[in-house]
Structure formats: C-alpha cells, structure tokens
mmCIF file of C-alpha atoms in Angstrom:
data_model
loop_
_atom_site.group_PDB
_atom_site.id
_atom_site.type_symbol
_atom_site.label_atom_id
_atom_site.label_comp_id
_atom_site.label_asym_id
_atom_site.label_seq_id
_atom_site.Cartn_x
_atom_site.Cartn_y
_atom_site.Cartn_z
ATOM 1 C CA MET A 1 31.025 22.802 8.411
ATOM 2 C CA ILE A 2 33.708 20.829 6.579
ATOM 3 C CA CYS A 3 32.164 17.362 6.658
ATOM 4 C CA THR A 4 30.239 14.780 8.645
ATOM 5 C CA VAL A 5 32.049 11.544 9.441
ATOM 6 C CA TYR A 6 30.167 8.251 9.825
ATOM 7 C CA THR A 7 31.642 5.128 11.390
ATOM 8 C CA HIS A 8 30.564 1.750 12.740
ATOM 9 C CA LYS A 9 32.953 2.221 15.691
ATOM 10 C CA VAL A 10 31.669 3.947 18.833
ATOM 11 C CA GLY A 11 33.398 6.105 21.419
ATOM 12 C CA VAL A 12 35.499 9.266 21.274
ATOM 13 C CA ASP A 13 38.799 7.842 22.523
ATOM 14 C CA LYS A 14 40.240 7.202 19.063
ATOM 15 C CA ILE A 15 39.124 10.654 17.864
ATOM 16 C CA VAL A 16 40.873 12.320 20.796
ATOM 17 C CA GLU A 17 43.978 10.190 20.280
ATOM 18 C CA VAL A 18 44.292 11.253 16.638
ATOM 19 C CA LEU A 19 43.696 14.922 17.431
ATOM 20 C CA LYS A 20 46.349 14.991 20.180
ATOM 21 C CA LYS A 21 49.008 13.930 17.683
ATOM 22 C CA SER A 22 48.703 17.344 16.031
ATOM 23 C CA ILE A 23 46.920 19.520 18.600
ATOM 24 C CA SER A 24 47.979 19.403 22.235
ATOM 25 C CA ASN A 25 44.985 21.206 23.767
ATOM 26 C CA VAL A 26 42.009 18.827 23.362
ATOM 27 C CA SER A 27 38.972 18.864 25.670
ATOM 28 C CA VAL A 28 35.882 16.659 25.758
ATOM 29 C CA ASN A 29 32.458 17.407 27.230
ATOM 30 C CA THR A 30 30.375 14.215 27.234
ATOM 31 C CA THR A 31 26.687 13.625 27.885
ATOM 32 C CA GLU A 32 24.664 10.473 27.252
ATOM 33 C CA ASN A 33 25.305 9.251 23.689
ATOM 34 C CA SER A 34 26.878 12.554 22.594
ATOM 35 C CA SER A 35 30.072 14.578 23.073
ATOM 36 C CA ILE A 36 31.575 17.908 22.099
ATOM 37 C CA ILE A 37 35.303 17.802 21.383
ATOM 38 C CA VAL A 38 37.317 21.017 21.103
ATOM 39 C CA ALA A 39 40.877 20.932 19.742
ATOM 40 C CA GLU A 40 42.503 24.351 20.110
ATOM 41 C CA THR A 41 45.776 25.858 19.002
ATOM 42 C CA LYS A 42 47.077 29.151 20.344
ATOM 43 C CA GLY A 43 48.148 31.748 17.854
ATOM 44 C CA GLY A 44 51.121 34.039 18.059
ATOM 45 C CA LEU A 45 51.542 37.767 17.954
ATOM 46 C CA PHE A 46 50.124 38.049 14.439
ATOM 47 C CA VAL A 47 48.238 34.740 14.258
ATOM 48 C CA LYS A 48 44.738 34.136 15.589
ATOM 49 C CA ASP A 49 43.803 31.178 17.769
ATOM 50 C CA SER A 50 42.314 28.253 15.854
ATOM 51 C CA LYS A 51 39.778 25.633 16.872
ATOM 52 C CA LEU A 52 38.506 22.360 15.555
ATOM 53 C CA LEU A 53 34.969 21.670 16.823
ATOM 54 C CA ILE A 54 33.609 18.134 16.716
ATOM 55 C CA ASN A 55 30.025 17.278 17.633
ATOM 56 C CA TYR A 56 29.763 13.535 18.203
ATOM 57 C CA ARG A 57 26.757 11.278 18.758
ATOM 58 C CA GLU A 58 26.116 7.539 18.578
ATOM 59 C CA ARG A 59 23.204 5.162 18.364
ATOM 60 C CA LEU A 60 21.470 4.194 21.583
ATOM 61 C CA GLN A 61 22.015 0.541 20.679
ATOM 62 C CA PRO A 62 24.970 -0.079 18.319
ATOM 63 C CA ASP A 63 24.212 -2.770 15.764
ATOM 64 C CA TYR A 64 24.990 -3.958 12.229
ATOM 65 C CA GLN A 65 21.715 -2.841 10.666
ATOM 66 C CA ILE A 66 19.213 -0.003 10.749
ATOM 67 C CA HIS A 67 16.215 -1.063 12.808
ATOM 68 C CA ALA A 68 12.742 0.104 11.858
ATOM 69 C CA THR A 69 11.569 0.248 15.455
ATOM 70 C CA GLU A 70 14.592 1.744 17.238
ATOM 71 C CA ASP A 71 13.624 5.086 18.782
ATOM 72 C CA CYS A 72 16.907 6.889 18.240
ATOM 73 C CA PRO A 73 17.611 10.221 16.490
ATOM 74 C CA LEU A 74 20.776 8.938 14.796
ATOM 75 C CA ASN A 75 18.982 5.807 13.640
ATOM 76 C CA GLU A 76 16.323 8.000 12.021
ATOM 77 C CA ASN A 77 19.055 10.077 10.385
ATOM 78 C CA LEU A 78 20.715 6.936 9.012
ATOM 79 C CA LYS A 79 17.441 5.772 7.495
ATOM 80 C CA GLY A 80 17.154 9.139 5.775
ATOM 81 C CA LEU A 81 20.773 8.902 4.635
ATOM 82 C CA TYR A 82 20.107 5.446 3.200
ATOM 83 C CA GLY A 83 17.117 6.734 1.257
ATOM 84 C CA TYR A 84 19.065 9.725 -0.077
ATOM 85 C CA ILE A 85 21.962 7.586 -1.288
ATOM 86 C CA ASN A 86 19.562 5.079 -2.808
ATOM 87 C CA SER A 87 17.969 7.908 -4.834
ATOM 88 C CA LEU A 88 21.279 9.015 -6.381
ATOM 89 C CA PRO A 89 22.255 7.996 -9.919
ATOM 90 C CA THR A 90 25.469 6.009 -10.238
ATOM 91 C CA ASN A 91 28.038 4.896 -12.774
ATOM 92 C CA ASN A 92 29.093 2.041 -10.489
ATOM 93 C CA ASP A 93 26.225 -0.135 -9.220
ATOM 94 C CA LYS A 94 28.576 -2.401 -7.269
ATOM 95 C CA VAL A 95 30.049 0.420 -5.177
ATOM 96 C CA LYS A 96 26.648 2.008 -4.597
ATOM 97 C CA GLY A 97 25.298 -1.329 -3.366
ATOM 98 C CA LEU A 98 28.252 -1.758 -1.025
ATOM 99 C CA PHE A 99 27.808 1.802 0.218
ATOM 100 C CA LEU A 100 24.144 1.149 1.036
ATOM 101 C CA ALA A 101 25.202 -1.979 2.915
ATOM 102 C CA LYS A 102 27.826 0.016 4.820
ATOM 103 C CA VAL A 103 25.311 2.696 5.833
ATOM 104 C CA GLN A 104 23.348 0.052 7.714
ATOM 105 C CA THR A 105 26.424 -0.783 9.822
ATOM 106 C CA LEU A 106 27.061 2.794 10.970
ATOM 107 C CA ASN A 107 26.796 3.485 14.689
ATOM 108 C CA ALA A 108 28.252 6.953 15.185
ATOM 109 C CA GLU A 109 28.565 10.302 13.420
ATOM 110 C CA PHE A 110 30.449 13.493 14.087
ATOM 111 C CA SER A 111 30.598 16.821 12.315
ATOM 112 C CA ILE A 112 33.874 18.705 11.890
ATOM 113 C CA GLN A 113 33.966 22.509 11.932
ATOM 114 C CA GLN A 114 36.950 24.804 11.804
ATOM 115 C CA GLU A 115 37.424 28.235 13.353
ATOM 116 C CA GLY A 116 40.541 29.919 12.068
ATOM 117 C CA SER A 117 43.060 27.750 10.245
ATOM 118 C CA ILE A 118 44.138 24.367 11.583
ATOM 119 C CA LYS A 119 47.520 23.202 10.329
ATOM 120 C CA ASN A 120 47.528 19.819 8.560
ATOM 121 C CA LEU A 121 43.718 19.652 8.640
ATOM 122 C CA LYS A 122 43.483 17.354 5.622
ATOM 123 C CA GLU A 123 45.990 14.930 7.159
ATOM 124 C CA ILE A 124 44.065 14.922 10.448
ATOM 125 C CA ILE A 125 40.771 14.127 8.693
ATOM 126 C CA LEU A 126 42.440 11.389 6.633
ATOM 127 C CA GLU A 127 43.854 9.723 9.754
ATOM 128 C CA LEU A 128 40.487 9.938 11.516
ATOM 129 C CA ALA A 129 38.772 8.365 8.515
ATOM 130 C CA GLN A 130 41.278 5.526 8.271
ATOM 131 C CA GLU A 131 41.399 4.803 11.990
ATOM 132 C CA LEU A 132 37.584 4.678 12.163
ATOM 133 C CA ASP A 133 36.965 2.921 8.823
ATOM 134 C CA ALA A 134 34.722 5.872 8.093
ATOM 135 C CA VAL A 135 32.736 7.370 5.236
ATOM 136 C CA LEU A 136 32.386 11.133 4.951
ATOM 137 C CA PHE A 137 29.643 13.465 3.751
ATOM 138 C CA VAL A 138 31.528 16.446 2.386
ATOM 139 C CA GLN A 139 30.641 19.981 1.372
ATOM 140 C CA PRO A 140 31.831 21.156 -2.062
ATOM 141 C CA ASP A 141 34.078 23.938 -0.717
ATOM 142 C CA ALA A 142 35.864 21.800 1.896
ATOM 143 C CA PRO A 143 39.653 21.304 1.749
ATOM 144 C CA ILE A 144 39.071 17.593 1.106
ATOM 145 C CA SER A 145 36.361 18.132 -1.525
ATOM 146 C CA LYS A 146 36.248 15.949 -4.659
ATOM 147 C CA SER A 147 33.092 17.302 -6.323
ATOM 148 C CA ASN A 148 31.242 20.514 -7.138
ATOM 149 C CA GLY A 149 28.248 19.450 -5.008
ATOM 150 C CA GLN A 150 27.718 17.580 -1.751
ATOM 151 C CA HIS A 151 29.282 14.133 -1.981
ATOM 152 C CA PHE A 152 30.582 11.108 -0.095
ATOM 153 C CA LEU A 153 34.192 10.012 0.363
ATOM 154 C CA ASP A 154 35.663 6.737 1.611
ATOM 155 C CA LYS A 155 38.298 6.375 4.333
ATOM 156 C CA ASN A 156 41.033 7.252 1.824
ATOM 157 C CA LEU A 157 39.157 10.458 0.909
ATOM 158 C CA ASP A 158 38.330 9.088 -2.551
ATOM 159 C CA LEU A 159 34.929 9.761 -4.121
ATOM 160 C CA ILE A 160 32.243 7.121 -3.441
ATOM 161 C CA ILE A 161 29.350 8.984 -5.075
ATOM 162 C CA ASP A 162 28.119 12.491 -5.766
ATOM 163 C CA GLY A 163 24.850 14.004 -6.966
ATOM 164 C CA GLU A 164 25.659 13.179 -10.590
ATOM 165 C CA GLY A 165 26.534 9.550 -9.877
ATOM 166 C CA ASN A 166 30.291 9.932 -10.277
ATOM 167 C CA CYS A 167 32.490 7.366 -8.529
ATOM 168 C CA GLU A 168 36.282 7.028 -8.513
ATOM 169 C CA ILE A 169 36.716 3.795 -6.557
ATOM 170 C CA GLU A 170 36.255 0.170 -7.587
ATOM 171 C CA ASP A 171 35.486 -1.366 -4.206
ATOM 172 C CA LEU A 172 34.313 -0.492 -0.706
ATOM 173 C CA VAL A 173 34.893 -2.692 2.320
ATOM 174 C CA VAL A 174 31.958 -3.296 4.672
ATOM 175 C CA ASN A 175 33.138 -4.308 8.139
ATOM 176 C CA ILE A 176 30.866 -5.609 10.879
ATOM 177 C CA ASP A 177 32.076 -6.334 14.396
ATOM 178 C CA THR A 178 31.240 -9.951 15.189
ATOM 179 C CA LYS A 179 30.057 -8.994 18.670
ATOM 180 C CA TYR A 180 26.889 -7.601 17.086
ATOM 181 C CA TYR A 181 26.062 -11.018 15.663
ATOM 182 C CA ASP A 182 26.511 -12.569 19.079
ATOM 183 C CA LYS A 183 23.975 -10.418 20.904
ATOM 184 C CA PRO A 184 21.300 -12.378 22.759
ATOM 185 C CA MET A 185 17.952 -12.439 21.008
ATOM 186 C CA HIS A 186 15.625 -10.717 23.442
ATOM 187 C CA ASN A 187 11.893 -11.140 23.066
ATOM 188 C CA VAL A 188 12.135 -13.231 19.897
ATOM 189 C CA THR A 189 8.913 -15.180 19.552
ATOM 190 C CA GLU A 190 8.455 -18.731 18.338
ATOM 191 C CA ASP A 191 6.588 -17.597 15.221
ATOM 192 C CA GLN A 192 9.564 -15.391 14.254
ATOM 193 C CA LYS A 193 12.017 -18.248 14.701
ATOM 194 C CA LEU A 194 9.845 -20.721 12.802
ATOM 195 C CA ARG A 195 9.231 -18.575 9.712
ATOM 196 C CA LYS A 196 12.914 -17.628 9.479
ATOM 197 C CA GLU A 197 13.928 -21.282 9.724
ATOM 198 C CA GLN A 198 11.369 -22.419 7.158
ATOM 199 C CA ASN A 199 12.126 -19.632 4.692
ATOM 200 C CA ASP A 200 15.887 -20.117 4.962
ATOM 201 C CA ALA A 201 15.375 -23.812 4.162
ATOM 202 C CA PHE A 202 13.056 -23.006 1.246
ATOM 203 C CA ILE A 203 15.478 -20.456 -0.220
ATOM 204 C CA ALA A 204 18.363 -22.917 0.084
ATOM 205 C CA SER A 205 16.275 -25.556 -1.726
ATOM 206 C CA LYS A 206 16.068 -23.161 -4.695
ATOM 207 C CA ASN A 207 19.881 -22.889 -4.795
ATOM 208 C CA ILE A 208 19.718 -19.260 -3.699
ATOM 209 C CA LYS A 209 22.249 -17.815 -1.253
ATOM 210 C CA VAL A 210 21.035 -17.682 2.359
ATOM 211 C CA ASN A 211 22.214 -15.138 4.931
ATOM 212 C CA LYS A 212 21.786 -16.827 8.297
ATOM 213 C CA ASN A 213 22.578 -13.549 10.056
ATOM 214 C CA LEU A 214 19.599 -11.618 8.695
ATOM 215 C CA PRO A 215 17.336 -10.643 11.596
ATOM 216 C CA PHE A 216 13.736 -11.593 12.159
ATOM 217 C CA VAL A 217 10.817 -9.657 10.744
ATOM 218 C CA GLU A 218 8.127 -8.436 13.120
ATOM 219 C CA SER A 219 6.292 -10.890 15.343
ATOM 220 C CA GLU A 220 2.587 -11.621 15.046
ATOM 221 C CA GLU A 221 1.964 -10.049 18.429
ATOM 222 C CA SER A 222 3.598 -6.720 17.501
ATOM 223 C CA VAL A 223 2.606 -6.148 13.863
ATOM 224 C CA GLU A 224 -0.476 -4.288 12.646
ATOM 225 C CA ILE A 225 -1.663 -5.389 9.208
ATOM 226 C CA ARG A 226 -3.422 -2.830 6.993
ATOM 227 C CA SER A 227 -7.205 -3.066 6.975
ATOM 228 C CA ALA A 228 -9.213 -4.495 4.082
ATOM 229 C CA LYS A 229 -10.481 -1.026 3.190
ATOM 230 C CA GLU A 230 -6.973 0.484 3.175
ATOM 231 C CA ILE A 231 -5.756 -2.304 0.901
ATOM 232 C CA ALA A 232 -8.753 -1.940 -1.410
ATOM 233 C CA GLU A 233 -8.205 1.831 -1.659
ATOM 234 C CA ARG A 234 -4.553 1.308 -2.533
ATOM 235 C CA VAL A 235 -5.334 -1.355 -5.139
ATOM 236 C CA THR A 236 -7.872 0.954 -6.748
ATOM 237 C CA ILE A 237 -5.404 3.800 -7.273
ATOM 238 C CA LEU A 238 -2.674 1.410 -8.422
ATOM 239 C CA ALA A 239 -5.092 -0.073 -10.948
ATOM 240 C CA ILE A 240 -5.815 3.382 -12.376
ATOM 241 C CA THR A 241 -2.155 4.364 -12.650
ATOM 242 C CA ASN A 242 -1.445 0.955 -14.165
ATOM 243 C CA PHE A 243 -3.975 1.621 -16.943
ATOM 244 C CA VAL A 244 -2.062 4.816 -17.752
ATOM 245 C CA ALA A 245 1.299 3.008 -17.629
ATOM 246 C CA PHE A 246 0.061 0.503 -20.217
ATOM 247 C CA ASN A 247 -1.585 3.204 -22.380
ATOM 248 C CA SER A 248 -5.129 1.992 -21.720
ATOM 249 C CA MET A 249 -6.023 5.429 -20.387
ATOM 250 C CA SER A 250 -4.465 8.888 -20.634
ATOM 251 C CA GLY A 251 -3.209 10.723 -17.578
ATOM 252 C CA ALA A 252 -5.860 13.398 -18.073
ATOM 253 C CA ASP A 253 -8.641 10.801 -18.310
ATOM 254 C CA ALA A 254 -7.331 9.081 -15.190
ATOM 255 C CA LEU A 255 -7.374 12.345 -13.244
ATOM 256 C CA ALA A 256 -10.900 13.058 -14.469
ATOM 257 C CA TYR A 257 -11.998 9.562 -13.383
ATOM 258 C CA ILE A 258 -10.366 10.049 -9.970
ATOM 259 C CA ASN A 259 -12.075 13.403 -9.528
ATOM 260 C CA GLU A 260 -15.441 12.073 -10.689
ATOM 261 C CA HIS A 261 -15.378 9.305 -8.081
ATOM 262 C CA ASN A 262 -13.926 11.395 -5.237
ATOM 263 C CA LEU A 263 -10.690 9.408 -5.046
ATOM 264 C CA THR A 264 -8.320 12.393 -4.977
ATOM 265 C CA SER A 265 -7.384 11.993 -1.306
ATOM 266 C CA LEU A 266 -6.146 8.448 -2.009
ATOM 267 C CA VAL A 267 -3.609 9.516 -4.655
ATOM 268 C CA THR A 268 -0.029 9.953 -3.412
ATOM 269 C CA PRO A 269 2.193 12.899 -4.453
ATOM 270 C CA LYS A 270 4.316 10.663 -6.690
ATOM 271 C CA GLU A 271 1.234 9.186 -8.341
ATOM 272 C CA LEU A 272 -0.176 12.647 -8.928
ATOM 273 C CA ASP A 273 3.112 13.706 -10.531
ATOM 274 C CA PHE A 274 2.959 10.645 -12.794
ATOM 275 C CA LEU A 275 -0.628 11.222 -13.863
ATOM 276 C CA GLN A 276 0.003 14.903 -14.572
ATOM 277 C CA ASP A 277 3.048 14.106 -16.712
ATOM 278 C CA PRO A 278 3.114 10.411 -17.733
ATOM 279 C CA THR A 279 6.374 10.325 -19.683
ATOM 280 C CA GLU A 280 7.573 7.094 -21.259
ATOM 281 C CA ASP A 281 10.260 6.681 -18.601
ATOM 282 C CA LYS A 282 7.696 7.107 -15.824
ATOM 283 C CA LYS A 283 5.340 4.657 -17.542
ATOM 284 C CA SER A 284 8.115 2.091 -17.731
ATOM 285 C CA GLN A 285 8.700 2.393 -13.983
ATOM 286 C CA GLU A 286 4.989 2.340 -13.203
ATOM 287 C CA THR A 287 4.375 -0.923 -15.102
ATOM 288 C CA TRP A 288 6.274 -2.702 -12.340
ATOM 289 C CA LYS A 289 3.408 -1.915 -9.973
ATOM 290 C CA CYS A 290 1.615 -4.932 -11.485
ATOM 291 C CA GLU A 291 3.563 -6.923 -8.899
ATOM 292 C CA CYS A 292 2.271 -4.726 -6.068
ATOM 293 C CA ILE A 293 -1.294 -5.041 -7.351
ATOM 294 C CA TRP A 294 -0.876 -8.821 -7.471
ATOM 295 C CA VAL A 295 0.333 -8.972 -3.852
ATOM 296 C CA LEU A 296 -2.469 -6.747 -2.579
ATOM 297 C CA PHE A 297 -5.102 -8.821 -4.394
ATOM 298 C CA TRP A 298 -3.549 -11.865 -2.734
ATOM 299 C CA ALA A 299 -3.838 -10.122 0.645
ATOM 300 C CA LEU A 300 -7.551 -9.579 -0.066
ATOM 301 C CA ASN A 301 -7.978 -13.283 -0.863
ATOM 302 C CA LYS A 302 -8.633 -12.527 -4.546
ATOM 303 C CA VAL A 303 -5.524 -14.471 -5.617
ATOM 304 C CA ASN A 304 -4.887 -17.953 -4.256
ATOM 305 C CA ASN A 305 -1.106 -17.893 -4.373
ATOM 306 C CA ILE A 306 1.495 -15.180 -4.913
ATOM 307 C CA GLY A 307 3.672 -17.680 -6.743
ATOM 308 C CA PHE A 308 7.445 -17.883 -7.005
ATOM 309 C CA PRO A 309 9.095 -14.647 -8.244
ATOM 310 C CA ASN A 310 10.822 -16.127 -11.276
ATOM 311 C CA THR A 311 8.061 -14.899 -13.600
ATOM 312 C CA LEU A 312 6.058 -11.688 -13.849
ATOM 313 C CA ALA A 313 2.569 -11.474 -12.395
ATOM 314 C CA ASP A 314 -0.246 -11.676 -14.945
ATOM 315 C CA LEU A 315 -3.141 -9.456 -13.947
ATOM 316 C CA ASN A 316 -5.272 -11.116 -16.632
ATOM 317 C CA ASN A 317 -5.598 -13.963 -14.135
ATOM 318 C CA ILE A 318 -7.736 -11.697 -11.945
ATOM 319 C CA PRO A 319 -11.378 -11.941 -13.100
ATOM 320 C CA SER A 320 -12.664 -8.651 -14.510
ATOM 321 C CA GLU A 321 -15.605 -8.690 -12.105
ATOM 322 C CA GLU A 322 -13.124 -8.656 -9.205
ATOM 323 C CA TYR A 323 -11.251 -5.643 -10.570
ATOM 324 C CA PRO A 324 -11.936 -2.296 -8.841
ATOM 325 C CA VAL A 325 -12.121 -0.091 -11.948
ATOM 326 C CA GLY A 326 -13.587 -0.494 -15.395
ATOM 327 C CA LYS A 327 -16.358 0.581 -17.703
ATOM 328 C CA ASN A 328 -19.570 1.437 -15.832
ATOM 329 C CA LYS A 329 -17.940 0.573 -12.487
ATOM 330 C CA ASN A 330 -18.039 2.615 -9.319
ATOM 331 C CA PRO A 331 -14.716 1.897 -7.550
ATOM 332 C CA TRP A 332 -16.320 2.524 -4.173
ATOM 333 C CA ASP A 333 -18.387 -0.629 -4.658
ATOM 334 C CA PHE A 334 -15.126 -2.570 -4.663
ATOM 335 C CA ILE A 335 -13.552 -0.576 -1.823
ATOM 336 C CA ASN A 336 -16.540 -0.863 0.510
ATOM 337 C CA GLY A 337 -17.102 -4.499 -0.402
ATOM 338 C CA GLN A 338 -13.780 -5.728 0.998
ATOM 339 C CA THR A 339 -14.027 -7.019 4.542
ATOM 340 C CA THR A 340 -11.438 -9.795 4.921
ATOM 341 C CA VAL A 341 -7.645 -9.897 4.817
ATOM 342 C CA ARG A 342 -5.368 -12.914 4.868
ATOM 343 C CA SER A 343 -4.116 -14.009 8.247
ATOM 344 C CA THR A 344 -1.251 -12.216 9.934
ATOM 345 C CA THR A 345 0.716 -15.468 9.800
ATOM 346 C CA GLU A 346 0.380 -15.759 6.010
ATOM 347 C CA ILE A 347 1.335 -12.142 5.392
ATOM 348 C CA LEU A 348 4.346 -12.244 7.721
ATOM 349 C CA ASN A 349 5.495 -15.539 6.197
ATOM 350 C CA ALA A 350 5.447 -13.892 2.767
ATOM 351 C CA ASN A 351 7.091 -10.711 4.056
ATOM 352 C CA ASP A 352 9.893 -12.695 5.694
ATOM 353 C CA LEU A 353 10.449 -14.739 2.515
ATOM 354 C CA TYR A 354 10.661 -11.722 0.220
ATOM 355 C CA TYR A 355 12.886 -9.880 2.688
ATOM 356 C CA ARG A 356 15.391 -12.740 2.467
ATOM 357 C CA LEU A 357 15.038 -13.092 -1.302
ATOM 358 C CA ASP A 358 15.579 -9.354 -1.695
ATOM 359 C CA TRP A 359 18.793 -9.634 0.309
ATOM 360 C CA ALA A 360 19.990 -12.378 -2.054
ATOM 361 C CA CYS A 361 19.241 -10.141 -5.060
ATOM 362 C CA VAL A 362 21.085 -7.190 -3.525
ATOM 363 C CA ASP A 363 24.028 -9.410 -2.573
ATOM 364 C CA ALA A 364 24.248 -10.747 -6.126
ATOM 365 C CA ARG A 365 24.159 -7.215 -7.562
ATOM 366 C CA ILE A 366 26.847 -5.988 -5.183
ATOM 367 C CA ASN A 367 29.112 -8.863 -6.174
ATOM 368 C CA GLY A 368 28.467 -8.501 -9.885
ATOM 369 C CA VAL A 369 26.668 -11.845 -10.115
ATOM 370 C CA GLN A 370 23.591 -12.463 -12.265
ATOM 371 C CA ILE A 371 20.969 -14.188 -10.142
ATOM 372 C CA GLU A 372 19.027 -16.625 -12.325
ATOM 373 C CA GLU A 373 16.637 -18.267 -9.889
ATOM 374 C CA VAL A 374 14.409 -15.223 -9.306
ATOM 375 C CA HIS A 375 13.662 -11.929 -11.053
ATOM 376 C CA PRO A 376 15.127 -9.122 -8.863
ATOM 377 C CA GLY A 377 12.549 -6.577 -10.076
ATOM 378 C CA VAL A 378 9.661 -8.871 -9.172
ATOM 379 C CA VAL A 379 11.182 -9.589 -5.762
ATOM 380 C CA TYR A 380 11.677 -5.897 -4.976
ATOM 381 C CA GLU A 381 8.148 -4.805 -5.935
ATOM 382 C CA ARG A 382 6.523 -7.633 -4.003
ATOM 383 C CA HIS A 383 8.729 -6.913 -0.993
ATOM 384 C CA TYR A 384 7.656 -3.249 -1.282
ATOM 385 C CA ALA A 385 3.950 -4.138 -1.185
ATOM 386 C CA LEU A 386 4.434 -6.582 1.686
ATOM 387 C CA ASN A 387 6.340 -3.988 3.725
ATOM 388 C CA TRP A 388 3.463 -1.581 3.201
ATOM 389 C CA LEU A 389 0.991 -4.271 4.290
ATOM 390 C CA ILE A 390 2.776 -4.761 7.624
ATOM 391 C CA ASN A 391 3.186 -0.998 8.230
ATOM 392 C CA TYR A 392 6.980 -1.287 8.042
ATOM 393 C CA ASN A 393 8.462 1.907 9.512
ATOM 394 C CA ASN A 394 4.891 3.271 9.580
ATOM 395 C CA ALA A 395 5.643 4.519 6.074
ATOM 396 C CA GLN A 396 3.050 5.797 3.630
ATOM 397 C CA TRP A 397 3.078 4.277 0.137
ATOM 398 C CA ASP A 398 5.537 6.690 -1.476
ATOM 399 C CA ASN A 399 8.032 6.308 1.377
ATOM 400 C CA VAL A 400 8.171 2.523 1.824
ATOM 401 C CA THR A 401 11.710 1.148 1.982
ATOM 402 C CA CYS A 402 12.979 -2.356 1.312
ATOM 403 C CA ASP A 403 15.916 -2.497 3.708
ATOM 404 C CA THR A 404 17.988 -5.651 3.519
#
C-alpha cells in the first residue's frame, strides 16, 4: 500500500474524475458506504499491465466532529487516528493542534495500492489530495514519502508530522462544510439545551472565547454515571500514585501496599508502569492527577465546589479522615463506605462546562495565544475525570479522551 487518504468530502465522483485524466480505463464497484475503484492501463509487447486499486469508505453520517456514540467503523478508526496523532511528539504545537482539529472533520478514507507501475503516480496523488483537501498517511517507502517511518502529509504532500515529531509546514487549513452546522438537532433534550446556554453565557462572562457551534454533551436520560464504589476505587488508586508522584512513598512501597490490601485489580496498566519505574518525568506528569482526585472527591460529595480552573486544586483542603489511604487505614473502609454520588444534572453541568473550556484552551494553543483566564492543564485534567465519570466513549481510565 502506498498511502491512505483522508478527506472531509464524500463520494467517489471527484476521485474517478481525477483518475480519468491520466488513466482511461476506470471502473467502480459500489456498495453501501464503500467502493472499490480500479484504474487500469494496458501494457505493450514488453510492458506489463498496471493497476491502481482504491478502496474507499465513508462515515455513515458525515459530520464535522467525531461522535462518541456513532456506531460506524470509520468513525471508530478516526477516533483511533486522533489518539495516535495526539500521542506523537512535535516540534510545532500549532500545526499538531490544527491537525487534530482536522481529523475530527474527516468523513471519508481511501487506500491507494499499485500493481505494476503507474505513470505519473505522484502527480495523480497530488491532484487527488488537492481536489479533496486531504491529508495522507504514508508509508516510508512510498514514492511520495517524506520520512523514514510512517508519517502524515498535507494536500501539497508536505510533511505534517512523523513519529519523531518533525514538521515542515507552518499552517494547516481546517475546512468544514457549513451544511453540517445546519443539520436539524434531532432528539436534543431541554436539559442539553439549557446547560449549553448557561455555560456559554458563563464562559463569555469570564472573557473567554465561546464556540457556539460546539455540540451538546449527553442528555440526562441517556448517560450512565459511574457508581459510588467505582469512583471510590478510582480515587483510592489515584491517591496512592499521587503519594509516589510527590515523593511521600516509593513505587515499591506503593506496590507492596496495593498488594497487601488486595487492590491490584484496580490498578491500570499505565499506573502499574509508573509504580514499577517512577522516573522524575513520570512523577511530573502524575502530579497533575491532583485535579482528577479533586473532581472525584467532589462527585462523592466530599468537596463542596470544584471551583474555577484558574488555580490548582489543593488536596490539603480534604480532611485527612476523609482520605482513602494513610497510616493505619484500610482503604476498603473508604471504598465500601461510599454510597452517594452527586446528581446527574450537577455532573453533566460540570462536564459540559469543562468541555467548552477545554475547547477554548485548545483553540488558544492552535492560534498561538496565551489564555490567561484559566489554567489549560487544570482544565484538561478535570475534563478527563468528568469524561470518565459520565462513561464517555465507554473508556476505561487509561483510554479516556478529551475530544473538543
């Protein structure tokens, strides 16, 4: 395979049109939401026939964002693509941010394979990319390759990002067809409309940019909030890893404590990796989980108010007797003692607010602007915990995403 092409435009007509400029024999076999396109050239006496094979598919419901609840194979692939790109290092934060935004607008993908040798292949791929405003996932040995490993190119076949974070462009345009904004809002409930309206007004009152086109978060009738016991279990493990992050406990001691109290099944793979090898870089990242702990204590009614995310959470404000772990404490006393969770309305109101604040932080970063009104790190971690609370994407703790 040479590459996979991603575009926000749907339909094979433009692909066929571009191919026919260079290859006269083009056939299309279409089924629901997918097509196979074959562009074939006949060889001569000493030249073999050549084929260009294109496997095309599109989302069941084209849109301008990746939906958590859309049951669509391509949508699931795009969520995985988003996570992969987000995990890559970068030497250009602005372009990476724009690329992540563009991924959410993609509605179709097609792979390009070659059998034999197609004349002007690079020119054909370039025209396809430009006509479709596409981005391309390219193999290192492809004729259009710009890196020694798998990498992404823009519509001009310039490098967006590779596995080492290299980037050779300064900007990336994100286009969204306005018809997607104009779609009727089916099955939107009054509680969804009200919290969006109230949070947009609140954010505007703080002089923070508002995106009126951001969709609604889940409705109260469709969401399933985590149970009190689940939340208490998660807080307990976060509290232990937090002690290690702040050098109050060694990784080995934490693992021994976890084993002693039969908590091993509650530890995620990433947490286990941290506890087994708590480097300074990992500790620095893990200290941010104070914000997650704060949100989960709030969800358990142990904290009265999350507060505005312009300052860091102070876990010293949680009484020691309310904390799940400590000297001469059995963490299961805390876990089994939790029976109440804040109302679905309160949790969704907070989730909706932090979703919109997180968008403002991402937008500022993409545009090279320093947002002063909130702390982006605090917003992200709290959004992370709130997404876990509402079972966003049905993701386990390590795999929660904060899509904006």
